[in-house]
Amino acid sequence: MNSLINTSYLVASVCFILTLQFLSSPKHARQGLLIGAFGMTVAVIATLFKPEIVTYKWIIPSFLIGSLIGTAMSAWIPMTKMPERIALSHSFGGLAASLVGISEYIRHDPFEMSRVTVAALGFETFFGFLTFTGSMMAFGKLQGFITGAPITFKGLNAINIAAFIGSIVALVIFVIHPEMKEIFYTVSATGLIIGVTAVIPIGGADMPVVISLLNSYAGLASSATGFAIGNNVLIIAGALDGTSGFILSMMMSKAMNRSFANVLFGAFGTGGGSAPAAAGTDTRAPQYNQGTIEDAVSTLEAAQSVIVVPGYGMAVSQAQHAVRELGAALEKRGATVRYAIHPVAGRMPGHMNVLLAEADVSYESLFDIEDINDDFAQNDVVLVVGANDVVNPAAKTNKQSPIYGMPVFNVELSRTVIVLKRSMNTGFSGLDNELFYQPNTMVVLGDAKKTIQAFKSELETRE
Amino acid sequence: MNSLINTSYLVASVCFILTLQFLSSPKHARQGLLIGAFGMTVAVIATLFKPEIVTYKWIIPSFLIGSLIGTAMSAWIPMTKMPERIALSHSFGGLAASLVGISEYIRHDPFEMSRVTVAALGFETFFGFLTFTGSMMAFGKLQGFITGAPITFKGLNAINIAAFIGSIVALVIFVIHPEMKEIFYTVSATGLIIGVTAVIPIGGADMPVVISLLNSYAGLASSATGFAIGNNVLIIAGALDGTSGFILSMMMSKAMNRSFANVLFGAFGTGGGSAPAAAGTDTRAPQYNQGTIEDAVSTLEAAQSVIVVPGYGMAVSQAQHAVRELGAALEKRGATVRYAIHPVAGRMPGHMNVLLAEADVSYESLFDIEDINDDFAQNDVVLVVGANDVVNPAAKTNKQSPIYGMPVFNVELSRTVIVLKRSMNTGFSGLDNELFYQPNTMVVLGDAKKTIQAFKSELETRE
Amino acid sequence: MANELLLALYIFVLAGFLGHHVISKVPPLLHTPLMAGTNAIAGISLVGSLVAAGGDFSHASTILGFIAVVCASINAVGGFLITDRMLRMFRKKGERRS
Amino acid sequence: MANELLLALYIFVLAGFLGHHVISKVPPLLHTPLMAGTNAIAGISLVGSLVAAGGDFSHASTILGFIAVVCASINAVGGFLITDRMLRMFRKKGERRS
Ligand SMILES: NC(=O)c1ccc[n+]([C@@H]2O[C@H](COP(=O)([O-])OP(=O)(O)OC[C@H]3O[C@@H](n4cnc5c(N)ncnc54)[C@H](OP(=O)(O)O)[C@@H]3O)[C@@H](O)[C@H]2O)c1
Ligand SMILES: NC(=O)c1ccc[n+]([C@@H]2O[C@H](COP(=O)([O-])OP(=O)(O)OC[C@H]3O[C@@H](n4cnc5c(N)ncnc54)[C@H](OP(=O)(O)O)[C@@H]3O)[C@@H](O)[C@H]2O)c1
């Protein structure tokens, strides 16, 4: 029996690896997911035969409740809320890991546990709780329950450092004296505290990096559980999770041209747009061409090739369907329409891709920065839909700019650039954008979705 | 102690993984090798502290002999002999694995061994011996000790099938009755036999595929050793080896557009060039332009861009240094010189790359087929140095051709093609090559090295 | 003990290397489904939670297990469903939605 | 026993997947050094051979071990040396040979 259960865990591990391998192309990704779900089912069913499990009395209702909530959440959450949904899942994962840790601790004789098990239990509980509260904070910031602006106050740093040192000391003591209950609960408490105090001073817009990092902590907690209860599928799933979170957060910081440390300790970002800072001694507000719906449509009408650059604003105004409809209308008139997707456009890796896929835009029309950046020079019109930082030429030209070196789209090389935004406020980085003031740029103010819908109606009247 | 030894094996495993990871770029590959050598050293030193080892009396001389032979072989073997050298190493590896298997068997009480250990011992010895004799045969064929032509005789198939079934039956009996010495030695004997009888019917030129496949068997033997003696670094190194051999042999068959089965059982290839078969009913020998050294040099002199396509003939005539010198001379005259490297040019994956690297050609001048195939159309002169099948247009145009579908260079699109070979004989596949008879092709007969040296002298007199 | 730790370490290290390679091959196009998908896989913590909830240890342990099963099954069930919902949206030109 | 086999299987499977990813990333340029390099790594069979050669079992075992150590150390020592010799030859434009 026991070796059958363990074999099923090996099967599940292989399935999970295959799931991630299949994610390397959109064509087979769904099959991979099916394989993963199969592996999960096998592992769960096998576990039910474990001799330690004596009753299904509590298992059945709890599993049903969880499945119901999970199904409901996944069916109704809008795609624009994915970052929130992912943060929430991490907090569930973290909570589950730490509760299992506590339950393992209270039901075993501490003197019968090996050092390894004790250390693993400590790690599991610590990282589990840290992930739990940290992800809750991230969720709150994204949802606006907590202000997105970095929260810092005198003494916060001191608290952070104290909690960090305290957790290490407590972990060490715990490994030596596993029978000391207080120490175990101190470890748990420091995890809970650090999750809060380490996340609140980070700006709301940096939450995606934080969420990915918490993903890797959740993975570590999971692996630690595996070490504690001697279960390899947990170790493997945790390691896969952990590397995934780590790689994504690295990728994001790199694409934002900021160091990890700067994200975590920089208190960067204000969480919302702000009016551009006055540029040096020049106090005149710079001039920009404000266009009307009619102007913009005339330009679009004449274009042979259009490149759409979506950004966070498209997610905010839920404009993806309108964008697709406008694109289809332009294509019907004979123009080619392509979408240029920046790796950190929006607020989550792959954010724009998911939204446009939701709106039924084929993934063959979506282009990565390397594949499209040389084509802007031969392009007629660029339509910037709520993007800002990812089209800021300062990243290429101004060595003083904090985003200098971040790869950006060469939109300014196209014949005309139409920018959709609500105001002249800045984007995530809080930096002014010269692009808006260039002679070949036309700014159309207003909510992106409404503006695009107006474009389409206007276009139709002209047919 | 014991756990220190095991930790050192973990370190070695990580080192080996890193070695292979570093091989993904020529810039860091040597560092990776250093890491691997470090890992090996750590593992070997740690092993010397094993309690089972009671004397170094035999270890020291045997290790010294091995190191001496290894050092000598690696210092003096010419790069053109790499396939032979690799075949030889596989046979050593296989022999070592099977001898360890026998020694494990004779020194343990068969009734004290677990089923897993017994099965692993059987596999280890079987695959070890198979790799040993198989690699010896491959070596013999490459060196010409054994005829390169496929050796087949009536009854060979029967022997192969009998040995194969016999080995499986013997392995099964062995697992059930590990105490039956005769069965163990039968397993060993079938391994030795299959190594010979499975390899001799394969043509000499297919030996690279065979060698790679034997590489993966050697890996399996190594992993089996790991299972038998419970040593993870052996399992890991064996699995890495095994996948490497398997992937390379797959790649080769794919690039030759032949199935694995066809390579192993097709008795393909004659081991040497042969006169082209008469093409259908047309008995007139087709016409080709035979060029002189002077003609060829005049063409090269006028070229702005030259692409060199090296093949097996370059290895045979050791022309790599001459090629490089000619290339440098042409570059000095203002031409651009690039090298187009086909994945199966020569007789071993990466064969041409190593030879040209030896001759000091920078790897930045070497281009894979995907990167250069579109450039032939804008190119002035192609210099085909002993390549044949990889420039055979029949692979693109003639659906009847056995190599139809294999990717080949579009050399015929260049303004002029100069082909260097000794005769009008065919290459490895035994197929005639239409390219040689096209109006823009000039064939210069003779040994490639001599011809190229003559080119260079002629070029110098014209300065 | 030390041996058991070492074996677990082997597995952790190998899986970590493997994760690195597998994840790097996921294109930016699918980064959001990747995040959701790893979330689903993390639901495997169910195997630990089930033992706590179904074992005959103590009331406290059972309650903790109950909550843990709820949390883990939200991830396991919900994670796969939402990832699938996302992936279903990705389609080639002309391909019909399923 | 079954457990020991399973753990070994985990490691084998993970290493196999990992090998697949790592080896696929090696460019054709370096395929010959790859073959030589895996050969060198295969020299790790030394750890098995050394025990046979240095143990106090029987004459036969010692002789087998002796030969095995010779063979394995040819691979271990020679393999790294020849791979390094090859890799030393690969250079960028303008780079001097070391
Ligand atoms: N994707 C990730 O993984 C990730 C993670 C962390 C951080 N980030 C950061 O996020 C930024 C993303 O760049 P981005 O160019 O996509 O966005 P952005 O620079 O934040 O700019 C968003 C733009 O959208 C406009 N906008 C907001 N709501 C709108 C609405 N309803 N209608 C029309 N326009 C609206 C805003 O201007 P108004 O306010 O004037 O309308 C603003 O100009 C980068 O700085 C990146 O580093 C990304
Ligand atoms: N690379 C691998 O991994 C691998 C593995 C297995 C099989 N193969 C097969 O090997 C073939 C390789 O193609 P290839 O184009 O490189 O070679 P090839 O088709 O075998 O042709 C070699 C050519 O070189 C000429 N040649 C031989 N010695 C020469 C000398 N001393 N001077 C001048 N020319 C000489 C031969 O003609 P003469 O006799 O008239 O001189 C012949 O035309 C492919 O069919 C491939 O499938 C490759």
Coordinates of C-alpha atoms in Angstrom, one line a residue, chain B:
Chain B
M1 CA 31.9 10.4 8.0
N2 CA 29.4 8.6 5.9
S3 CA 27.2 11.7 5.6
L4 CA 30.2 13.8 4.7
I5 CA 30.9 11.4 1.8
N6 CA 27.3 11.5 0.7
T7 CA 27.4 15.3 0.8
S8 CA 30.4 15.3 -1.4
Y9 CA 28.5 13.3 -3.9
L10 CA 25.7 15.9 -3.9
V11 CA 28.4 18.5 -4.5
A12 CA 29.7 16.5 -7.4
S13 CA 26.3 16.1 -8.9
V14 CA 25.7 19.8 -8.9
C15 CA 29.1 20.4 -10.4
F16 CA 28.3 18.0 -13.3
I17 CA 25.0 19.7 -14.0
L18 CA 26.8 23.1 -14.0
T19 CA 29.4 21.7 -16.4
L20 CA 26.7 20.8 -18.9
Q21 CA 24.9 24.1 -18.4
F22 CA 28.1 26.1 -19.0
L23 CA 28.4 24.2 -22.3
S24 CA 25.6 26.4 -23.7
S25 CA 28.1 29.0 -24.7
P26 CA 31.7 28.8 -25.8
K27 CA 32.6 31.7 -23.7
H28 CA 32.1 30.0 -20.3
A29 CA 32.4 26.4 -21.3
R30 CA 35.9 26.1 -20.0
Q31 CA 34.9 27.4 -16.6
G32 CA 32.2 24.8 -16.5
L33 CA 34.7 22.1 -17.2
L34 CA 36.8 23.3 -14.3
I35 CA 33.8 23.0 -12.0
G36 CA 33.2 19.5 -13.3
A37 CA 36.8 18.5 -12.6
F38 CA 36.5 19.9 -9.2
G39 CA 33.4 17.9 -8.5
M40 CA 35.1 14.8 -9.7
T41 CA 38.1 15.4 -7.5
V42 CA 35.9 16.0 -4.4
A43 CA 33.9 12.8 -5.1
V44 CA 37.0 10.7 -5.6
I45 CA 38.8 12.0 -2.6
A46 CA 35.7 11.5 -0.4
T47 CA 35.4 7.9 -1.7
L48 CA 38.9 7.1 -0.5
F49 CA 37.6 7.6 3.0
K50 CA 35.0 4.9 2.7
P51 CA 35.3 2.3 5.4
E52 CA 35.2 -0.5 2.9
I53 CA 38.4 0.7 1.4
V54 CA 41.2 -0.9 3.5
T55 CA 44.2 -0.5 1.3
Y56 CA 45.5 2.0 -1.4
K57 CA 48.0 -0.6 -2.6
W58 CA 46.1 -1.4 -5.8
I59 CA 44.3 1.9 -6.1
I60 CA 47.4 4.1 -6.5
P61 CA 49.0 2.1 -9.3
S62 CA 45.8 1.6 -11.2
F63 CA 44.8 5.2 -10.9
L64 CA 48.3 6.3 -12.0
I65 CA 48.2 4.0 -15.0
G66 CA 44.8 5.2 -16.0
S67 CA 45.7 8.9 -15.6
L68 CA 48.9 8.4 -17.6
I69 CA 47.1 6.7 -20.5
G70 CA 44.3 9.3 -20.3
T71 CA 46.7 12.2 -20.4
A72 CA 48.8 10.7 -23.2
M73 CA 45.7 10.0 -25.3
S74 CA 44.2 13.4 -24.8
A75 CA 47.5 15.2 -25.6
W76 CA 48.4 13.4 -28.8
I77 CA 45.2 12.4 -30.5
P78 CA 44.6 14.6 -33.5
M79 CA 41.3 16.4 -33.7
T80 CA 40.4 14.5 -36.8
K81 CA 40.4 11.3 -34.7
M82 CA 37.8 12.5 -32.2
P83 CA 35.1 10.0 -33.2
E84 CA 37.6 7.1 -32.6
R85 CA 38.7 8.5 -29.3
I86 CA 35.1 8.9 -28.1
A87 CA 34.3 5.3 -29.2
L88 CA 37.3 4.1 -27.2
S89 CA 36.3 6.0 -24.1
H90 CA 32.8 4.5 -24.2
S91 CA 34.3 1.0 -24.3
F92 CA 36.4 1.8 -21.3
G93 CA 33.4 3.2 -19.5
G94 CA 31.3 0.1 -20.3
L95 CA 34.1 -2.2 -19.3
A96 CA 34.5 -0.4 -15.9
A97 CA 30.8 -0.6 -15.2
S98 CA 30.5 -4.3 -15.9
L99 CA 33.6 -5.3 -14.0
V100 CA 32.3 -3.4 -11.0
G101 CA 29.1 -5.3 -11.5
I102 CA 30.8 -8.6 -11.5
S103 CA 32.9 -7.7 -8.5
E104 CA 29.8 -6.6 -6.6
Y105 CA 28.2 -9.9 -7.5
I106 CA 30.9 -12.2 -6.4
R107 CA 31.6 -10.4 -3.1
H108 CA 28.0 -10.3 -1.8
D109 CA 25.8 -13.0 -0.6
P110 CA 23.1 -13.2 -3.3
F111 CA 20.5 -14.0 -0.6
E112 CA 21.2 -10.7 1.2
M113 CA 20.7 -8.6 -1.8
S114 CA 17.3 -6.9 -2.4
R115 CA 15.5 -7.5 -5.7
V116 CA 16.3 -4.0 -6.7
T117 CA 20.0 -4.5 -6.2
V118 CA 19.9 -7.7 -8.1
A119 CA 18.1 -6.3 -11.0
A120 CA 20.3 -3.3 -11.1
L121 CA 23.4 -5.5 -11.0
G122 CA 22.1 -7.5 -14.0
F123 CA 21.3 -4.3 -16.0
E124 CA 24.7 -2.8 -15.1
T125 CA 26.7 -5.8 -16.3
F126 CA 24.6 -6.3 -19.4
F127 CA 24.7 -2.7 -20.6
G128 CA 28.3 -2.4 -19.6
F129 CA 29.4 -5.3 -21.7
L130 CA 27.2 -4.3 -24.6
T131 CA 28.7 -0.9 -24.6
F132 CA 32.2 -2.4 -24.3
T133 CA 32.1 -4.7 -27.3
G134 CA 29.8 -2.4 -29.3
S135 CA 32.1 0.6 -28.9
M136 CA 35.1 -1.6 -29.8
M137 CA 33.4 -2.6 -33.0
A138 CA 32.5 1.0 -33.8
F139 CA 36.1 1.9 -33.1
G140 CA 37.4 -0.8 -35.4
K141 CA 35.1 0.3 -38.2
L142 CA 36.1 3.9 -37.9
Q143 CA 39.8 3.0 -37.8
G144 CA 39.5 0.6 -40.7
F145 CA 40.5 -2.5 -38.6
I146 CA 37.1 -3.9 -39.6
T147 CA 35.6 -3.1 -42.9
G148 CA 33.3 -0.1 -42.8
A149 CA 30.8 -1.8 -45.1
P150 CA 27.8 -3.4 -43.4
I151 CA 28.7 -7.0 -42.5
T152 CA 25.7 -9.2 -42.9
F153 CA 25.4 -12.9 -43.3
K154 CA 22.7 -15.4 -43.3
G155 CA 21.7 -16.2 -39.7
L156 CA 23.0 -12.9 -38.3
N157 CA 19.4 -11.7 -37.8
A158 CA 18.6 -15.0 -36.1
I159 CA 21.6 -14.6 -33.8
N160 CA 20.6 -11.1 -32.9
I161 CA 17.1 -12.0 -32.1
A162 CA 18.1 -15.1 -30.1
A163 CA 20.7 -13.1 -28.1
F164 CA 18.1 -10.4 -27.4
I165 CA 15.4 -12.8 -26.2
G166 CA 18.1 -14.8 -24.3
S167 CA 19.2 -11.7 -22.5
I168 CA 15.7 -10.8 -21.3
V169 CA 15.0 -14.3 -20.2
A170 CA 18.3 -14.6 -18.4
L171 CA 17.7 -11.2 -16.7
V172 CA 14.3 -12.3 -15.4
I173 CA 15.6 -15.6 -14.1
F174 CA 18.5 -13.8 -12.5
V175 CA 16.3 -11.5 -10.6
I176 CA 14.3 -14.6 -9.3
H177 CA 17.4 -16.7 -8.6
P178 CA 20.3 -14.4 -7.9
E179 CA 22.3 -17.3 -6.5
M180 CA 22.6 -19.0 -10.0
K181 CA 26.0 -18.0 -11.1
E182 CA 25.6 -19.5 -14.6
I183 CA 22.6 -17.2 -15.2
F184 CA 24.6 -14.1 -14.2
Y185 CA 27.4 -15.1 -16.5
T186 CA 24.8 -15.7 -19.3
V187 CA 23.6 -12.2 -18.9
S188 CA 27.1 -11.0 -19.2
A189 CA 27.8 -13.1 -22.3
T190 CA 24.6 -12.0 -24.1
G191 CA 25.7 -8.4 -23.5
L192 CA 29.1 -9.1 -25.0
I193 CA 27.5 -10.9 -28.0
I194 CA 24.9 -8.3 -28.8
G195 CA 27.5 -5.5 -28.7
V196 CA 29.2 -7.3 -31.6
T197 CA 26.3 -8.6 -33.6
A198 CA 24.2 -5.5 -33.4
V199 CA 27.0 -3.2 -34.6
I200 CA 28.7 -5.1 -37.4
P201 CA 25.7 -4.9 -39.8
I202 CA 25.7 -1.1 -39.5
G203 CA 27.7 0.9 -42.1
G204 CA 30.9 2.6 -41.0
A205 CA 29.6 6.0 -41.8
D206 CA 26.6 5.5 -39.5
M207 CA 29.0 4.9 -36.6
P208 CA 28.5 8.4 -35.1
V209 CA 24.8 7.6 -34.5
V210 CA 25.8 4.2 -33.0
I211 CA 28.5 5.8 -30.8
S212 CA 26.0 8.3 -29.5
L213 CA 23.5 5.6 -28.8
L214 CA 26.2 3.6 -27.0
N215 CA 26.8 6.7 -25.0
S216 CA 23.3 6.5 -23.7
Y217 CA 23.7 2.8 -23.0
A218 CA 26.9 3.6 -21.0
G219 CA 24.8 6.2 -19.2
L220 CA 22.2 3.5 -18.4
A221 CA 24.9 1.2 -17.1
S222 CA 26.2 4.0 -14.9
S223 CA 22.7 4.7 -13.5
A224 CA 22.1 1.0 -12.9
T225 CA 25.4 0.9 -10.9
G226 CA 24.0 3.8 -8.9
F227 CA 20.8 1.9 -8.2
A228 CA 22.8 -1.2 -7.3
I229 CA 25.2 0.4 -4.8
G230 CA 22.8 3.2 -3.8
N231 CA 24.9 6.0 -5.1
N232 CA 23.0 9.0 -6.4
V233 CA 25.9 10.8 -8.2
L234 CA 26.2 7.7 -10.4
I235 CA 22.4 7.8 -11.1
I236 CA 22.6 11.5 -11.9
A237 CA 25.7 11.3 -14.0
G238 CA 24.3 8.3 -15.8
A239 CA 21.0 10.0 -16.6
L240 CA 22.8 13.1 -17.9
D241 CA 25.0 11.0 -20.1
G242 CA 22.1 8.9 -21.2
T243 CA 20.0 11.8 -22.3
S244 CA 23.0 13.4 -24.0
G245 CA 23.7 10.4 -26.1
F246 CA 20.1 9.9 -26.9
I247 CA 19.4 13.5 -27.9
L248 CA 22.5 13.6 -30.1
S249 CA 21.7 10.4 -31.9
M250 CA 18.1 11.6 -32.5
M251 CA 19.4 14.9 -33.8
M252 CA 21.7 13.1 -36.2
S253 CA 19.1 10.8 -37.6
K254 CA 16.7 13.7 -37.9
A255 CA 19.3 15.8 -39.8
M256 CA 19.9 12.9 -42.1
N257 CA 16.2 12.5 -42.5
R258 CA 16.3 8.9 -41.5
S259 CA 14.5 7.1 -38.8
F260 CA 16.4 5.5 -35.9
A261 CA 15.3 2.1 -37.1
N262 CA 16.7 2.7 -40.5
V263 CA 20.0 3.6 -39.1
L264 CA 20.2 0.6 -36.8
F265 CA 18.7 -2.0 -39.1
G266 CA 19.0 -0.5 -42.5
A267 CA 22.6 -1.7 -43.3
F268 CA 22.9 1.7 -45.0
G269 CA 26.0 3.2 -46.4
T270 CA 28.9 1.5 -48.1
G271 CA 31.6 3.1 -45.9
G272 CA 33.3 4.8 -48.8
G273 CA 32.5 6.7 -51.9
S274 CA 31.3 4.9 -55.0
A275 CA 30.9 5.9 -58.6
P276 CA 27.5 7.4 -59.1
A277 CA 24.8 5.0 -60.2
A278 CA 23.7 5.5 -63.8
A279 CA 20.7 7.7 -63.8
G280 CA 17.8 5.7 -65.2
T281 CA 18.0 4.9 -68.9
D282 CA 20.3 7.9 -69.6
T283 CA 23.7 6.3 -70.1
R284 CA 25.6 9.4 -71.2
A285 CA 27.8 10.6 -68.4
P286 CA 26.5 14.0 -67.5
Q287 CA 28.8 17.0 -68.3
Y288 CA 30.5 19.1 -65.7
N289 CA 32.9 22.0 -65.8
Q290 CA 36.2 21.0 -64.7
G291 CA 38.2 24.0 -63.6
T292 CA 41.9 24.6 -63.2
I293 CA 43.6 26.2 -60.2
E294 CA 43.9 29.4 -62.3
D295 CA 40.2 29.5 -63.2
A296 CA 39.1 29.0 -59.6
V297 CA 41.5 31.7 -58.3
S298 CA 40.3 34.2 -60.9
T299 CA 36.8 33.7 -59.7
L300 CA 37.8 34.0 -56.0
E301 CA 39.8 37.1 -56.7
A302 CA 36.8 38.8 -58.1
A303 CA 34.5 37.8 -55.3
Q304 CA 33.2 40.3 -52.7
S305 CA 31.6 37.7 -50.5
V306 CA 32.7 34.0 -50.2
I307 CA 31.0 31.3 -48.2
V308 CA 33.0 28.2 -47.4
V309 CA 31.0 24.9 -47.0
P310 CA 33.2 22.3 -45.4
G311 CA 32.4 18.6 -45.3
Y312 CA 33.8 15.3 -44.5
G313 CA 36.5 15.7 -47.2
M314 CA 38.0 18.6 -45.2
A315 CA 38.5 16.2 -42.3
V316 CA 39.9 13.5 -44.6
S317 CA 42.5 15.7 -46.1
Q318 CA 43.1 17.7 -42.9
A319 CA 42.6 20.8 -44.9
Q320 CA 41.4 23.0 -42.1
H321 CA 44.6 25.0 -41.6
A322 CA 44.9 25.6 -45.4
V323 CA 41.2 26.7 -45.5
R324 CA 41.8 29.2 -42.8
E325 CA 44.9 30.6 -44.5
L326 CA 43.1 31.0 -47.8
G327 CA 40.2 32.6 -46.0
A328 CA 42.6 35.1 -44.3
A329 CA 44.2 35.9 -47.7
L330 CA 40.8 36.6 -49.3
E331 CA 39.8 38.8 -46.3
K332 CA 43.0 40.8 -46.7
R333 CA 41.9 41.5 -50.2
G334 CA 38.7 42.9 -48.9
A335 CA 36.3 40.0 -49.4
T336 CA 34.0 38.8 -46.5
V337 CA 34.5 35.1 -45.8
R338 CA 32.0 33.1 -43.8
Y339 CA 31.7 29.4 -43.0
A340 CA 28.4 27.5 -43.4
I341 CA 28.3 24.6 -41.0
H342 CA 25.7 21.9 -41.6
P343 CA 24.6 19.9 -38.4
V344 CA 25.7 16.6 -40.0
A345 CA 28.6 17.7 -42.1
G346 CA 31.5 15.4 -41.4
R347 CA 31.1 12.3 -39.4
M348 CA 30.2 13.6 -35.9
P349 CA 28.0 16.4 -34.5
G350 CA 30.1 19.5 -34.3
H351 CA 32.9 17.9 -36.3
M352 CA 33.6 20.9 -38.6
N353 CA 33.3 23.4 -35.8
V354 CA 36.1 21.6 -33.8
L355 CA 38.4 21.3 -36.9
L356 CA 37.9 25.0 -37.8
A357 CA 38.4 26.0 -34.2
E358 CA 41.6 24.1 -34.2
A359 CA 42.7 26.0 -37.2
D360 CA 42.0 29.2 -35.3
V361 CA 38.9 30.3 -37.2
S362 CA 36.8 32.4 -34.9
Y363 CA 33.4 30.9 -34.0
E364 CA 31.8 34.1 -34.9
S365 CA 32.5 33.3 -38.6
L366 CA 30.8 30.0 -38.3
F367 CA 27.1 30.0 -39.2
D368 CA 24.3 27.4 -38.7
I369 CA 22.1 26.5 -41.6
E370 CA 19.2 28.6 -40.3
D371 CA 21.3 31.7 -40.1
I372 CA 23.0 31.6 -43.4
N373 CA 20.7 29.7 -45.8
D374 CA 19.0 32.9 -47.0
D375 CA 22.2 34.6 -47.8
F376 CA 23.4 32.3 -50.5
A377 CA 21.3 34.1 -53.1
Q378 CA 23.2 37.4 -52.6
N379 CA 26.6 35.7 -52.4
D380 CA 29.3 35.7 -55.0
V381 CA 31.3 32.5 -54.6
V382 CA 30.7 29.3 -52.6
L383 CA 33.7 27.1 -51.9
V384 CA 32.6 23.5 -51.2
V385 CA 35.5 21.8 -49.4
G386 CA 34.8 18.1 -49.5
A387 CA 31.1 18.4 -48.8
N388 CA 28.6 16.5 -50.8
D389 CA 25.3 15.3 -49.3
V390 CA 24.9 18.5 -47.4
V391 CA 24.8 20.5 -50.6
N392 CA 22.7 18.1 -52.6
P393 CA 19.7 19.9 -54.1
A394 CA 17.9 16.6 -54.6
A395 CA 17.0 16.8 -50.9
K396 CA 14.8 19.8 -51.9
T397 CA 13.6 18.9 -55.3
N398 CA 13.5 15.1 -55.8
K399 CA 10.8 13.4 -53.9
Q400 CA 12.2 10.0 -54.8
S401 CA 15.6 10.7 -53.3
P402 CA 16.3 8.9 -50.0
I403 CA 17.6 12.1 -48.5
Y404 CA 14.5 14.1 -49.6
G405 CA 13.5 16.4 -46.8
M406 CA 16.9 16.7 -45.2
P407 CA 17.8 20.4 -44.8
V408 CA 20.6 21.3 -47.2
F409 CA 22.4 24.5 -48.1
N410 CA 21.1 26.6 -51.0
V411 CA 24.5 26.9 -52.5
E412 CA 23.2 26.7 -56.1
L413 CA 21.7 30.1 -55.7
S414 CA 25.1 31.8 -55.4
R415 CA 26.7 33.3 -58.5
T416 CA 29.4 30.6 -58.7
V417 CA 30.1 27.4 -56.9
I418 CA 33.6 25.9 -56.7
V419 CA 33.6 22.3 -55.6
L420 CA 36.7 20.6 -54.3
K421 CA 36.8 16.8 -54.4
R422 CA 39.1 14.0 -55.6
S423 CA 36.8 12.3 -58.1
M424 CA 33.2 12.3 -59.2
N425 CA 32.4 9.7 -56.6
T426 CA 29.5 10.0 -54.3
G427 CA 29.5 11.0 -50.6
F428 CA 28.3 9.2 -47.6
S429 CA 24.7 8.5 -48.9
G430 CA 25.9 7.0 -52.2
L431 CA 23.8 9.4 -54.1
D432 CA 24.8 11.4 -57.2
N433 CA 24.8 15.2 -56.8
E434 CA 23.2 17.3 -59.6
L435 CA 25.0 20.4 -58.2
F436 CA 28.2 19.3 -59.7
Y437 CA 26.7 19.3 -63.2
Q438 CA 25.2 22.8 -63.1
P439 CA 26.5 25.5 -65.4
N440 CA 27.5 27.8 -62.5
T441 CA 29.5 25.0 -60.8
M442 CA 33.2 24.5 -61.3
V443 CA 34.7 21.3 -60.1
V444 CA 38.4 21.3 -59.2
L445 CA 39.6 17.7 -58.7
G446 CA 42.3 16.8 -56.2
D447 CA 42.9 16.4 -52.6
A448 CA 41.3 19.4 -50.8
K449 CA 44.4 20.4 -48.8
K450 CA 46.7 20.4 -51.8
T451 CA 44.1 22.3 -54.0
I452 CA 43.6 25.0 -51.4
Q453 CA 47.3 25.4 -50.8
A454 CA 47.7 25.8 -54.6
F455 CA 44.9 28.4 -54.6
K456 CA 46.8 30.4 -52.0
S457 CA 50.1 30.3 -53.8
E458 CA 48.4 31.3 -57.0
L459 CA 46.7 34.1 -55.3
E460 CA 50.0 35.4 -53.9
T461 CA 51.7 35.4 -57.2
R462 CA 49.0 37.7 -58.5
E463 CA 49.4 40.4 -55.9

